[in-house]
């Protein structure tokens, strides 16, 4: 697979290579234990390469390398940092076709969502290049005569970044680029499902672009062995912040442990995102938006629409047209540009989808489209009449299944949506955008789109959720809040008079 492994076998870069090692202190290296694990394609089952099966000790080495690099990177001139991000963007752009292939084979990501990720990553890098020139603080008025006061932003030091597989390139990039651009150094732990596109690839790009050794380090691990690396990040006093994108149960465990160490974490967690169709919506548009929002990347995006509420006058027509559209979505090989629904990430994900759909049906739900697995794919599926006690009605089910519900009013939909413990994204489709904004204000979520579906992201936007969907915001415009310390500095231009 990718450009890493034993020094003698290390190719320059690329995903079709035998081994992917850790990237620590600017060098590719096997795990300290010497263990590797096979990285399998979710579509073909083929082994794409061997990945270093790292542990806590590897993580500590990476943390030390990041710590050692911090002073130098934090002190780099802005033009140098800017140049590195711009160069990395050009390198990424030049490798677009190969990266789309890598995303397809490693994560089952189709052409459309692959392009969405590449475009996001390009903008992320180019916008990050401007962060180097952002003001580093403010001068503050002081009531103490002769005192000049400042609030100075300083990078925090080493940032631990834990990223998921589902949008591996975009979310791996989001986890590291903002923190780096602000002068921090980073240890990235990609998911075991996307060690190359979510980890090693970023190391390749940034190293080639000239990022100093140790500023970014990547540590991978075998399935089920994330804990050792996560614990190293949590317990090491050298790691000052952690950002985590993943599921609510894992994020909660991490936050509990982080609390013990008084370590700040940015958490971007699960969603159970509603899409509300008001009675004055244009049905064709609403159907297209709902199909896109529910089934992009086979429903494996945290922002995907999981519940579609339709105001009753439109409900029947919407259900009919939506089910017909969904049933016809091309399903299969993610490498085929015509495919909309590719494979789900692994057999456990497939089994979970099957179990939750069957449970809902046993409890009285009706299947309007899909509902029968086609391994390694699960077809786009629409359920209705899903009782509240069915798991799929309340817990995030990460895949191509959406629950459709008729409501008497959009206000009722908002109330039902707000009963969820999760609060990531939502969308409202209505002919009256002012009503849309009024409804948006009542939704307990971090992100609302009026007259769109919920899957949207841009690198500078305040991305994140409320309630059990997490806390903190990604987004380069807001990254300084999360990945810098604010230091209050004063300087006196004359001696003070002290009372004693
Ligand atoms: P998903 O269902 O998206 O895989 P997870 O929350 O399981 O969601 O995974 C998101 C990220 O969290 C992945 O990088 C995964 O390896 C990592 N992870 C899982 N368990 C732990 C843990 N105990 N400590 C740190 N990271 C973990």
mmCIF file with all atom_site columns, N, CA and C in Angstrom, residues 136-200:
data_model
loop_
_atom_site.group_PDB
_atom_site.id
_atom_site.type_symbol
_atom_site.label_atom_id
_atom_site.label_alt_id
_atom_site.label_comp_id
_atom_site.label_asym_id
_atom_site.label_entity_id
_atom_site.label_seq_id
_atom_site.pdbx_PDB_ins_code
_atom_site.Cartn_x
_atom_site.Cartn_y
_atom_site.Cartn_z
_atom_site.occupancy
_atom_site.B_iso_or_equiv
_atom_site.pdbx_formal_charge
_atom_site.auth_seq_id
_atom_site.auth_comp_id
_atom_site.auth_asym_id
_atom_site.auth_atom_id
_atom_site.pdbx_PDB_model_num
ATOM 1   N N  . UNK A 1 136 ? -2.389  37.691 15.960 1.00 0.00 ? 136 UNK A N  1
ATOM 2   C CA . UNK A 1 136 ? -2.076  36.734 17.025 1.00 0.00 ? 136 UNK A CA 1
ATOM 3   C C  . UNK A 1 136 ? -2.629  37.189 18.369 1.00 0.00 ? 136 UNK A C  1
ATOM 4   N N  . UNK A 1 137 ? -3.448  38.224 18.374 1.00 0.00 ? 137 UNK A N  1
ATOM 5   C CA . UNK A 1 137 ? -4.020  38.665 19.640 1.00 0.00 ? 137 UNK A CA 1
ATOM 6   C C  . UNK A 1 137 ? -4.641  40.038 19.524 1.00 0.00 ? 137 UNK A C  1
ATOM 7   N N  . UNK A 1 138 ? -4.885  40.640 20.707 1.00 0.00 ? 138 UNK A N  1
ATOM 8   C CA . UNK A 1 138 ? -5.522  41.970 20.737 1.00 0.00 ? 138 UNK A CA 1
ATOM 9   C C  . UNK A 1 138 ? -4.845  42.832 21.783 1.00 0.00 ? 138 UNK A C  1
ATOM 10  N N  . UNK A 1 139 ? -4.884  44.144 21.543 1.00 0.00 ? 139 UNK A N  1
ATOM 11  C CA . UNK A 1 139 ? -4.476  45.079 22.602 1.00 0.00 ? 139 UNK A CA 1
ATOM 12  C C  . UNK A 1 139 ? -5.744  45.427 23.367 1.00 0.00 ? 139 UNK A C  1
ATOM 13  N N  . UNK A 1 140 ? -5.664  45.401 24.697 1.00 0.00 ? 140 UNK A N  1
ATOM 14  C CA . UNK A 1 140 ? -6.863  45.623 25.504 1.00 0.00 ? 140 UNK A CA 1
ATOM 15  C C  . UNK A 1 140 ? -6.707  46.898 26.339 1.00 0.00 ? 140 UNK A C  1
ATOM 16  N N  . UNK A 1 141 ? -7.758  47.707 26.406 1.00 0.00 ? 141 UNK A N  1
ATOM 17  C CA . UNK A 1 141 ? -7.684  48.882 27.261 1.00 0.00 ? 141 UNK A CA 1
ATOM 18  C C  . UNK A 1 141 ? -7.566  48.459 28.727 1.00 0.00 ? 141 UNK A C  1
ATOM 19  N N  . UNK A 1 142 ? -6.780  49.191 29.492 1.00 0.00 ? 142 UNK A N  1
ATOM 20  C CA . UNK A 1 142 ? -6.636  48.878 30.916 1.00 0.00 ? 142 UNK A CA 1
ATOM 21  C C  . UNK A 1 142 ? -6.925  50.136 31.725 1.00 0.00 ? 142 UNK A C  1
ATOM 22  N N  . UNK A 1 143 ? -7.575  49.957 32.905 1.00 0.00 ? 143 UNK A N  1
ATOM 23  C CA . UNK A 1 143 ? -7.828  51.083 33.800 1.00 0.00 ? 143 UNK A CA 1
ATOM 24  C C  . UNK A 1 143 ? -6.602  51.458 34.617 1.00 0.00 ? 143 UNK A C  1
ATOM 25  N N  . UNK A 1 144 ? -5.588  50.625 34.559 1.00 0.00 ? 144 UNK A N  1
ATOM 26  C CA . UNK A 1 144 ? -4.379  50.914 35.335 1.00 0.00 ? 144 UNK A CA 1
ATOM 27  C C  . UNK A 1 144 ? -3.463  51.804 34.491 1.00 0.00 ? 144 UNK A C  1
ATOM 28  N N  . UNK A 1 145 ? -3.282  53.014 34.960 1.00 0.00 ? 145 UNK A N  1
ATOM 29  C CA . UNK A 1 145 ? -2.513  53.973 34.165 1.00 0.00 ? 145 UNK A CA 1
ATOM 30  C C  . UNK A 1 145 ? -1.085  53.476 33.927 1.00 0.00 ? 145 UNK A C  1
ATOM 31  N N  . UNK A 1 146 ? -0.604  53.626 32.717 1.00 0.00 ? 146 UNK A N  1
ATOM 32  C CA . UNK A 1 146 ? 0.773   53.204 32.413 1.00 0.00 ? 146 UNK A CA 1
ATOM 33  C C  . UNK A 1 146 ? 0.895   51.730 32.066 1.00 0.00 ? 146 UNK A C  1
ATOM 34  N N  . UNK A 1 147 ? -0.240  51.013 32.024 1.00 0.00 ? 147 UNK A N  1
ATOM 35  C CA . UNK A 1 147 ? -0.195  49.582 31.680 1.00 0.00 ? 147 UNK A CA 1
ATOM 36  C C  . UNK A 1 147 ? -0.729  49.362 30.269 1.00 0.00 ? 147 UNK A C  1
ATOM 37  N N  . UNK A 1 148 ? 0.015   48.635 29.514 1.00 0.00 ? 148 UNK A N  1
ATOM 38  C CA . UNK A 1 148 ? -0.501  48.180 28.217 1.00 0.00 ? 148 UNK A CA 1
ATOM 39  C C  . UNK A 1 148 ? -0.839  46.713 28.368 1.00 0.00 ? 148 UNK A C  1
ATOM 40  N N  . UNK A 1 149 ? -2.055  46.339 27.982 1.00 0.00 ? 149 UNK A N  1
ATOM 41  C CA . UNK A 1 149 ? -2.489  44.944 28.156 1.00 0.00 ? 149 UNK A CA 1
ATOM 42  C C  . UNK A 1 149 ? -2.755  44.296 26.806 1.00 0.00 ? 149 UNK A C  1
ATOM 43  N N  . UNK A 1 150 ? -2.424  43.033 26.733 1.00 0.00 ? 150 UNK A N  1
ATOM 44  C CA . UNK A 1 150 ? -2.618  42.284 25.491 1.00 0.00 ? 150 UNK A CA 1
ATOM 45  C C  . UNK A 1 150 ? -3.221  40.918 25.796 1.00 0.00 ? 150 UNK A C  1
ATOM 46  N N  . UNK A 1 151 ? -3.996  40.423 24.850 1.00 0.00 ? 151 UNK A N  1
ATOM 47  C CA . UNK A 1 151 ? -4.406  39.018 24.873 1.00 0.00 ? 151 UNK A CA 1
ATOM 48  C C  . UNK A 1 151 ? -3.657  38.371 23.712 1.00 0.00 ? 151 UNK A C  1
ATOM 49  N N  . UNK A 1 152 ? -2.735  37.497 24.030 1.00 0.00 ? 152 UNK A N  1
ATOM 50  C CA . UNK A 1 152 ? -1.866  36.934 22.991 1.00 0.00 ? 152 UNK A CA 1
ATOM 51  C C  . UNK A 1 152 ? -2.203  35.466 22.780 1.00 0.00 ? 152 UNK A C  1
ATOM 52  N N  . UNK A 1 153 ? -2.474  35.120 21.529 1.00 0.00 ? 153 UNK A N  1
ATOM 53  C CA . UNK A 1 153 ? -2.753  33.717 21.209 1.00 0.00 ? 153 UNK A CA 1
ATOM 54  C C  . UNK A 1 153 ? -1.454  32.962 21.017 1.00 0.00 ? 153 UNK A C  1
ATOM 55  N N  . UNK A 1 154 ? -1.356  31.827 21.691 1.00 0.00 ? 154 UNK A N  1
ATOM 56  C CA . UNK A 1 154 ? -0.156  31.011 21.524 1.00 0.00 ? 154 UNK A CA 1
ATOM 57  C C  . UNK A 1 154 ? -0.580  29.579 21.194 1.00 0.00 ? 154 UNK A C  1
ATOM 58  N N  . UNK A 1 155 ? 0.162   28.922 20.335 1.00 0.00 ? 155 UNK A N  1
ATOM 59  C CA . UNK A 1 155 ? -0.153  27.505 20.106 1.00 0.00 ? 155 UNK A CA 1
ATOM 60  C C  . UNK A 1 155 ? -0.010  26.740 21.409 1.00 0.00 ? 155 UNK A C  1
ATOM 61  N N  . UNK A 1 156 ? -0.761  25.636 21.529 1.00 0.00 ? 156 UNK A N  1
ATOM 62  C CA . UNK A 1 156 ? -0.761  24.939 22.817 1.00 0.00 ? 156 UNK A CA 1
ATOM 63  C C  . UNK A 1 156 ? 0.410   23.972 22.964 1.00 0.00 ? 156 UNK A C  1
ATOM 64  N N  . UNK A 1 157 ? 0.908   23.441 21.859 1.00 0.00 ? 157 UNK A N  1
ATOM 65  C CA . UNK A 1 157 ? 1.962   22.414 21.918 1.00 0.00 ? 157 UNK A CA 1
ATOM 66  C C  . UNK A 1 157 ? 1.546   21.222 21.088 1.00 0.00 ? 157 UNK A C  1
ATOM 67  N N  . UNK A 1 158 ? 1.563   20.040 21.680 1.00 0.00 ? 158 UNK A N  1
ATOM 68  C CA . UNK A 1 158 ? 1.204   18.824 20.931 1.00 0.00 ? 158 UNK A CA 1
ATOM 69  C C  . UNK A 1 158 ? -0.313  18.610 20.987 1.00 0.00 ? 158 UNK A C  1
ATOM 70  N N  . UNK A 1 159 ? -0.903  18.397 19.826 1.00 0.00 ? 159 UNK A N  1
ATOM 71  C CA . UNK A 1 159 ? -2.337  18.090 19.728 1.00 0.00 ? 159 UNK A CA 1
ATOM 72  C C  . UNK A 1 159 ? -2.489  16.641 19.278 1.00 0.00 ? 159 UNK A C  1
ATOM 73  N N  . UNK A 1 160 ? -3.302  15.881 19.990 1.00 0.00 ? 160 UNK A N  1
ATOM 74  C CA . UNK A 1 160 ? -3.638  14.520 19.570 1.00 0.00 ? 160 UNK A CA 1
ATOM 75  C C  . UNK A 1 160 ? -4.877  14.581 18.693 1.00 0.00 ? 160 UNK A C  1
ATOM 76  N N  . UNK A 1 161 ? -4.846  13.875 17.569 1.00 0.00 ? 161 UNK A N  1
ATOM 77  C CA . UNK A 1 161 ? -5.975  13.922 16.625 1.00 0.00 ? 161 UNK A CA 1
ATOM 78  C C  . UNK A 1 161 ? -6.446  12.498 16.362 1.00 0.00 ? 161 UNK A C  1
ATOM 79  N N  . UNK A 1 162 ? -7.719  12.235 16.628 1.00 0.00 ? 162 UNK A N  1
ATOM 80  C CA . UNK A 1 162 ? -8.278  10.888 16.410 1.00 0.00 ? 162 UNK A CA 1
ATOM 81  C C  . UNK A 1 162 ? -9.397  11.021 15.386 1.00 0.00 ? 162 UNK A C  1
ATOM 82  N N  . UNK A 1 163 ? -9.225  10.345 14.262 1.00 0.00 ? 163 UNK A N  1
ATOM 83  C CA . UNK A 1 163 ? -10.133 10.578 13.133 1.00 0.00 ? 163 UNK A CA 1
ATOM 84  C C  . UNK A 1 163 ? -10.814 9.281  12.702 1.00 0.00 ? 163 UNK A C  1
ATOM 85  N N  . UNK A 1 164 ? -11.983 9.393  12.078 1.00 0.00 ? 164 UNK A N  1
ATOM 86  C CA . UNK A 1 164 ? -12.731 8.205  11.651 1.00 0.00 ? 164 UNK A CA 1
ATOM 87  C C  . UNK A 1 164 ? -12.418 7.831  10.193 1.00 0.00 ? 164 UNK A C  1
ATOM 88  N N  . UNK A 1 165 ? -13.046 6.758  9.741  1.00 0.00 ? 165 UNK A N  1
ATOM 89  C CA . UNK A 1 165 ? -12.784 6.244  8.391  1.00 0.00 ? 165 UNK A CA 1
ATOM 90  C C  . UNK A 1 165 ? -13.734 6.796  7.347  1.00 0.00 ? 165 UNK A C  1
ATOM 91  N N  . UNK A 1 166 ? -14.886 7.321  7.788  1.00 0.00 ? 166 UNK A N  1
ATOM 92  C CA . UNK A 1 166 ? -15.970 7.501  6.816  1.00 0.00 ? 166 UNK A CA 1
ATOM 93  C C  . UNK A 1 166 ? -15.691 8.590  5.781  1.00 0.00 ? 166 UNK A C  1
ATOM 94  N N  . UNK A 1 167 ? -15.102 9.701  6.216  1.00 0.00 ? 167 UNK A N  1
ATOM 95  C CA . UNK A 1 167 ? -14.658 10.720 5.258  1.00 0.00 ? 167 UNK A CA 1
ATOM 96  C C  . UNK A 1 167 ? -13.174 10.891 5.561  1.00 0.00 ? 167 UNK A C  1
ATOM 97  N N  . UNK A 1 168 ? -12.435 9.821  5.318  1.00 0.00 ? 168 UNK A N  1
ATOM 98  C CA . UNK A 1 168 ? -11.078 9.710  5.868  1.00 0.00 ? 168 UNK A CA 1
ATOM 99  C C  . UNK A 1 168 ? -10.172 10.869 5.479  1.00 0.00 ? 168 UNK A C  1
ATOM 100 N N  . UNK A 1 169 ? -10.199 11.235 4.210  1.00 0.00 ? 169 UNK A N  1
ATOM 101 C CA . UNK A 1 169 ? -9.296  12.306 3.758  1.00 0.00 ? 169 UNK A CA 1
ATOM 102 C C  . UNK A 1 169 ? -9.698  13.646 4.388  1.00 0.00 ? 169 UNK A C  1
ATOM 103 N N  . UNK A 1 170 ? -10.981 13.972 4.293  1.00 0.00 ? 170 UNK A N  1
ATOM 104 C CA . UNK A 1 170 ? -11.445 15.272 4.790  1.00 0.00 ? 170 UNK A CA 1
ATOM 105 C C  . UNK A 1 170 ? -11.315 15.357 6.310  1.00 0.00 ? 170 UNK A C  1
ATOM 106 N N  . UNK A 1 171 ? -11.707 14.297 7.009  1.00 0.00 ? 171 UNK A N  1
ATOM 107 C CA . UNK A 1 171 ? -11.727 14.387 8.469  1.00 0.00 ? 171 UNK A CA 1
ATOM 108 C C  . UNK A 1 171 ? -10.342 14.181 9.080  1.00 0.00 ? 171 UNK A C  1
ATOM 109 N N  . UNK A 1 172 ? -9.498  13.380 8.411  1.00 0.00 ? 172 UNK A N  1
ATOM 110 C CA . UNK A 1 172 ? -8.099  13.293 8.844  1.00 0.00 ? 172 UNK A CA 1
ATOM 111 C C  . UNK A 1 172 ? -7.434  14.648 8.661  1.00 0.00 ? 172 UNK A C  1
ATOM 112 N N  . UNK A 1 173 ? -7.710  15.287 7.524  1.00 0.00 ? 173 UNK A N  1
ATOM 113 C CA . UNK A 1 173 ? -7.137  16.607 7.250  1.00 0.00 ? 173 UNK A CA 1
ATOM 114 C C  . UNK A 1 173 ? -7.633  17.648 8.233  1.00 0.00 ? 173 UNK A C  1
ATOM 115 N N  . UNK A 1 174 ? -8.943  17.646 8.483  1.00 0.00 ? 174 UNK A N  1
ATOM 116 C CA . UNK A 1 174 ? -9.521  18.619 9.405  1.00 0.00 ? 174 UNK A CA 1
ATOM 117 C C  . UNK A 1 174 ? -8.925  18.480 10.806 1.00 0.00 ? 174 UNK A C  1
ATOM 118 N N  . UNK A 1 175 ? -8.577  17.243 11.161 1.00 0.00 ? 175 UNK A N  1
ATOM 119 C CA . UNK A 1 175 ? -8.045  16.993 12.506 1.00 0.00 ? 175 UNK A CA 1
ATOM 120 C C  . UNK A 1 175 ? -6.634  17.547 12.683 1.00 0.00 ? 175 UNK A C  1
ATOM 121 N N  . UNK A 1 176 ? -5.908  17.711 11.565 1.00 0.00 ? 176 UNK A N  1
ATOM 122 C CA . UNK A 1 176 ? -4.496  18.122 11.722 1.00 0.00 ? 176 UNK A CA 1
ATOM 123 C C  . UNK A 1 176 ? -4.175  19.510 11.162 1.00 0.00 ? 176 UNK A C  1
ATOM 124 N N  . UNK A 1 177 ? -4.844  19.920 10.088 1.00 0.00 ? 177 UNK A N  1
ATOM 125 C CA . UNK A 1 177 ? -4.385  21.123 9.387  1.00 0.00 ? 177 UNK A CA 1
ATOM 126 C C  . UNK A 1 177 ? -4.589  22.398 10.210 1.00 0.00 ? 177 UNK A C  1
ATOM 127 N N  . UNK A 1 178 ? -5.768  22.555 10.806 1.00 0.00 ? 178 UNK A N  1
ATOM 128 C CA . UNK A 1 178 ? -5.999  23.750 11.645 1.00 0.00 ? 178 UNK A CA 1
ATOM 129 C C  . UNK A 1 178 ? -4.994  23.829 12.784 1.00 0.00 ? 178 UNK A C  1
ATOM 130 N N  . UNK A 1 179 ? -4.867  22.752 13.578 1.00 0.00 ? 179 UNK A N  1
ATOM 131 C CA . UNK A 1 179 ? -3.882  22.786 14.663 1.00 0.00 ? 179 UNK A CA 1
ATOM 132 C C  . UNK A 1 179 ? -2.465  23.089 14.169 1.00 0.00 ? 179 UNK A C  1
ATOM 133 N N  . UNK A 1 180 ? -2.058  22.484 13.053 1.00 0.00 ? 180 UNK A N  1
ATOM 134 C CA . UNK A 1 180 ? -0.715  22.762 12.525 1.00 0.00 ? 180 UNK A CA 1
ATOM 135 C C  . UNK A 1 180 ? -0.580  24.220 12.096 1.00 0.00 ? 180 UNK A C  1
ATOM 136 N N  . UNK A 1 181 ? -1.597  24.710 11.404 1.00 0.00 ? 181 UNK A N  1
ATOM 137 C CA . UNK A 1 181 ? -1.511  26.073 10.870 1.00 0.00 ? 181 UNK A CA 1
ATOM 138 C C  . UNK A 1 181 ? -1.365  27.097 11.990 1.00 0.00 ? 181 UNK A C  1
ATOM 139 N N  . UNK A 1 182 ? -1.861  26.741 13.176 1.00 0.00 ? 182 UNK A N  1
ATOM 140 C CA . UNK A 1 182 ? -1.759  27.662 14.315 1.00 0.00 ? 182 UNK A CA 1
ATOM 141 C C  . UNK A 1 182 ? -0.447  27.503 15.074 1.00 0.00 ? 182 UNK A C  1
ATOM 142 N N  . UNK A 1 183 ? 0.427   26.612 14.581 1.00 0.00 ? 183 UNK A N  1
ATOM 143 C CA . UNK A 1 183 ? 1.755   26.485 15.188 1.00 0.00 ? 183 UNK A CA 1
ATOM 144 C C  . UNK A 1 183 ? 1.915   25.310 16.134 1.00 0.00 ? 183 UNK A C  1
ATOM 145 N N  . UNK A 1 184 ? 0.879   24.470 16.219 1.00 0.00 ? 184 UNK A N  1
ATOM 146 C CA . UNK A 1 184 ? 0.989   23.275 17.055 1.00 0.00 ? 184 UNK A CA 1
ATOM 147 C C  . UNK A 1 184 ? 1.649   22.146 16.270 1.00 0.00 ? 184 UNK A C  1
ATOM 148 N N  . UNK A 1 185 ? 2.094   21.122 16.980 1.00 0.00 ? 185 UNK A N  1
ATOM 149 C CA . UNK A 1 185 ? 2.495   19.890 16.310 1.00 0.00 ? 185 UNK A CA 1
ATOM 150 C C  . UNK A 1 185 ? 1.464   18.822 16.654 1.00 0.00 ? 185 UNK A C  1
ATOM 151 N N  . UNK A 1 186 ? 1.419   17.771 15.845 1.00 0.00 ? 186 UNK A N  1
ATOM 152 C CA . UNK A 1 186 ? 0.269   16.872 15.912 1.00 0.00 ? 186 UNK A CA 1
ATOM 153 C C  . UNK A 1 186 ? 0.695   15.407 15.876 1.00 0.00 ? 186 UNK A C  1
ATOM 154 N N  . UNK A 1 187 ? -0.025  14.592 16.645 1.00 0.00 ? 187 UNK A N  1
ATOM 155 C CA . UNK A 1 187 ? 0.031   13.136 16.476 1.00 0.00 ? 187 UNK A CA 1
ATOM 156 C C  . UNK A 1 187 ? -1.351  12.708 16.001 1.00 0.00 ? 187 UNK A C  1
ATOM 157 N N  . UNK A 1 188 ? -1.401  12.141 14.802 1.00 0.00 ? 188 UNK A N  1
ATOM 158 C CA . UNK A 1 188 ? -2.678  11.722 14.214 1.00 0.00 ? 188 UNK A CA 1
ATOM 159 C C  . UNK A 1 188 ? -2.829  10.212 14.350 1.00 0.00 ? 188 UNK A C  1
ATOM 160 N N  . UNK A 1 189 ? -4.004  9.805  14.846 1.00 0.00 ? 189 UNK A N  1
ATOM 161 C CA . UNK A 1 189 ? -4.352  8.383  14.858 1.00 0.00 ? 189 UNK A CA 1
ATOM 162 C C  . UNK A 1 189 ? -5.535  8.182  13.929 1.00 0.00 ? 189 UNK A C  1
ATOM 163 N N  . UNK A 1 190 ? -5.266  7.686  12.717 1.00 0.00 ? 190 UNK A N  1
ATOM 164 C CA . UNK A 1 190 ? -6.401  7.447  11.821 1.00 0.00 ? 190 UNK A CA 1
ATOM 165 C C  . UNK A 1 190 ? -7.149  6.193  12.257 1.00 0.00 ? 190 UNK A C  1
ATOM 166 N N  . UNK A 1 191 ? -8.307  5.978  11.682 1.00 0.00 ? 191 UNK A N  1
ATOM 167 C CA . UNK A 1 191 ? -9.058  4.752  11.966 1.00 0.00 ? 191 UNK A CA 1
ATOM 168 C C  . UNK A 1 191 ? -8.322  3.559  11.371 1.00 0.00 ? 191 UNK A C  1
ATOM 169 N N  . UNK A 1 192 ? -8.504  2.407  11.989 1.00 0.00 ? 192 UNK A N  1
ATOM 170 C CA . UNK A 1 192 ? -7.927  1.165  11.462 1.00 0.00 ? 192 UNK A CA 1
ATOM 171 C C  . UNK A 1 192 ? -8.484  0.840  10.074 1.00 0.00 ? 192 UNK A C  1
ATOM 172 N N  . UNK A 1 193 ? -9.640  1.442  9.731  1.00 0.00 ? 193 UNK A N  1
ATOM 173 C CA . UNK A 1 193 ? -10.261 1.187  8.427  1.00 0.00 ? 193 UNK A CA 1
ATOM 174 C C  . UNK A 1 193 ? -9.710  2.092  7.329  1.00 0.00 ? 193 UNK A C  1
ATOM 175 N N  . UNK A 1 194 ? -8.973  3.124  7.707  1.00 0.00 ? 194 UNK A N  1
ATOM 176 C CA . UNK A 1 194 ? -8.491  4.065  6.680  1.00 0.00 ? 194 UNK A CA 1
ATOM 177 C C  . UNK A 1 194 ? -7.091  4.582  7.029  1.00 0.00 ? 194 UNK A C  1
ATOM 178 N N  . UNK A 1 195 ? -6.158  3.652  7.296  1.00 0.00 ? 195 UNK A N  1
ATOM 179 C CA . UNK A 1 195 ? -4.831  4.101  7.730  1.00 0.00 ? 195 UNK A CA 1
ATOM 180 C C  . UNK A 1 195 ? -4.094  4.879  6.651  1.00 0.00 ? 195 UNK A C  1
ATOM 181 N N  . UNK A 1 196 ? -4.399  4.590  5.383  1.00 0.00 ? 196 UNK A N  1
ATOM 182 C CA . UNK A 1 196 ? -3.681  5.310  4.333  1.00 0.00 ? 196 UNK A CA 1
ATOM 183 C C  . UNK A 1 196 ? -4.358  6.649  4.013  1.00 0.00 ? 196 UNK A C  1
ATOM 184 N N  . UNK A 1 197 ? -5.614  6.603  3.559  1.00 0.00 ? 197 UNK A N  1
ATOM 185 C CA . UNK A 1 197 ? -6.259  7.854  3.128  1.00 0.00 ? 197 UNK A CA 1
ATOM 186 C C  . UNK A 1 197 ? -6.566  8.792  4.296  1.00 0.00 ? 197 UNK A C  1
ATOM 187 N N  . UNK A 1 198 ? -6.634  8.238  5.504  1.00 0.00 ? 198 UNK A N  1
ATOM 188 C CA . UNK A 1 198 ? -6.909  9.095  6.661  1.00 0.00 ? 198 UNK A CA 1
ATOM 189 C C  . UNK A 1 198 ? -5.675  9.425  7.464  1.00 0.00 ? 198 UNK A C  1
ATOM 190 N N  . UNK A 1 199 ? -4.505  8.887  7.058  1.00 0.00 ? 199 UNK A N  1
ATOM 191 C CA . UNK A 1 199 ? -3.315  9.108  7.875  1.00 0.00 ? 199 UNK A CA 1
ATOM 192 C C  . UNK A 1 199 ? -2.051  9.268  7.059  1.00 0.00 ? 199 UNK A C  1
ATOM 193 N N  . UNK A 1 200 ? -1.527  8.120  6.554  1.00 0.00 ? 200 UNK A N  1
ATOM 194 C CA . UNK A 1 200 ? -0.222  8.142  5.880  1.00 0.00 ? 200 UNK A CA 1
ATOM 195 C C  . UNK A 1 200 ? -0.199  9.104  4.696  1.00 0.00 ? 200 UNK A C  1
#
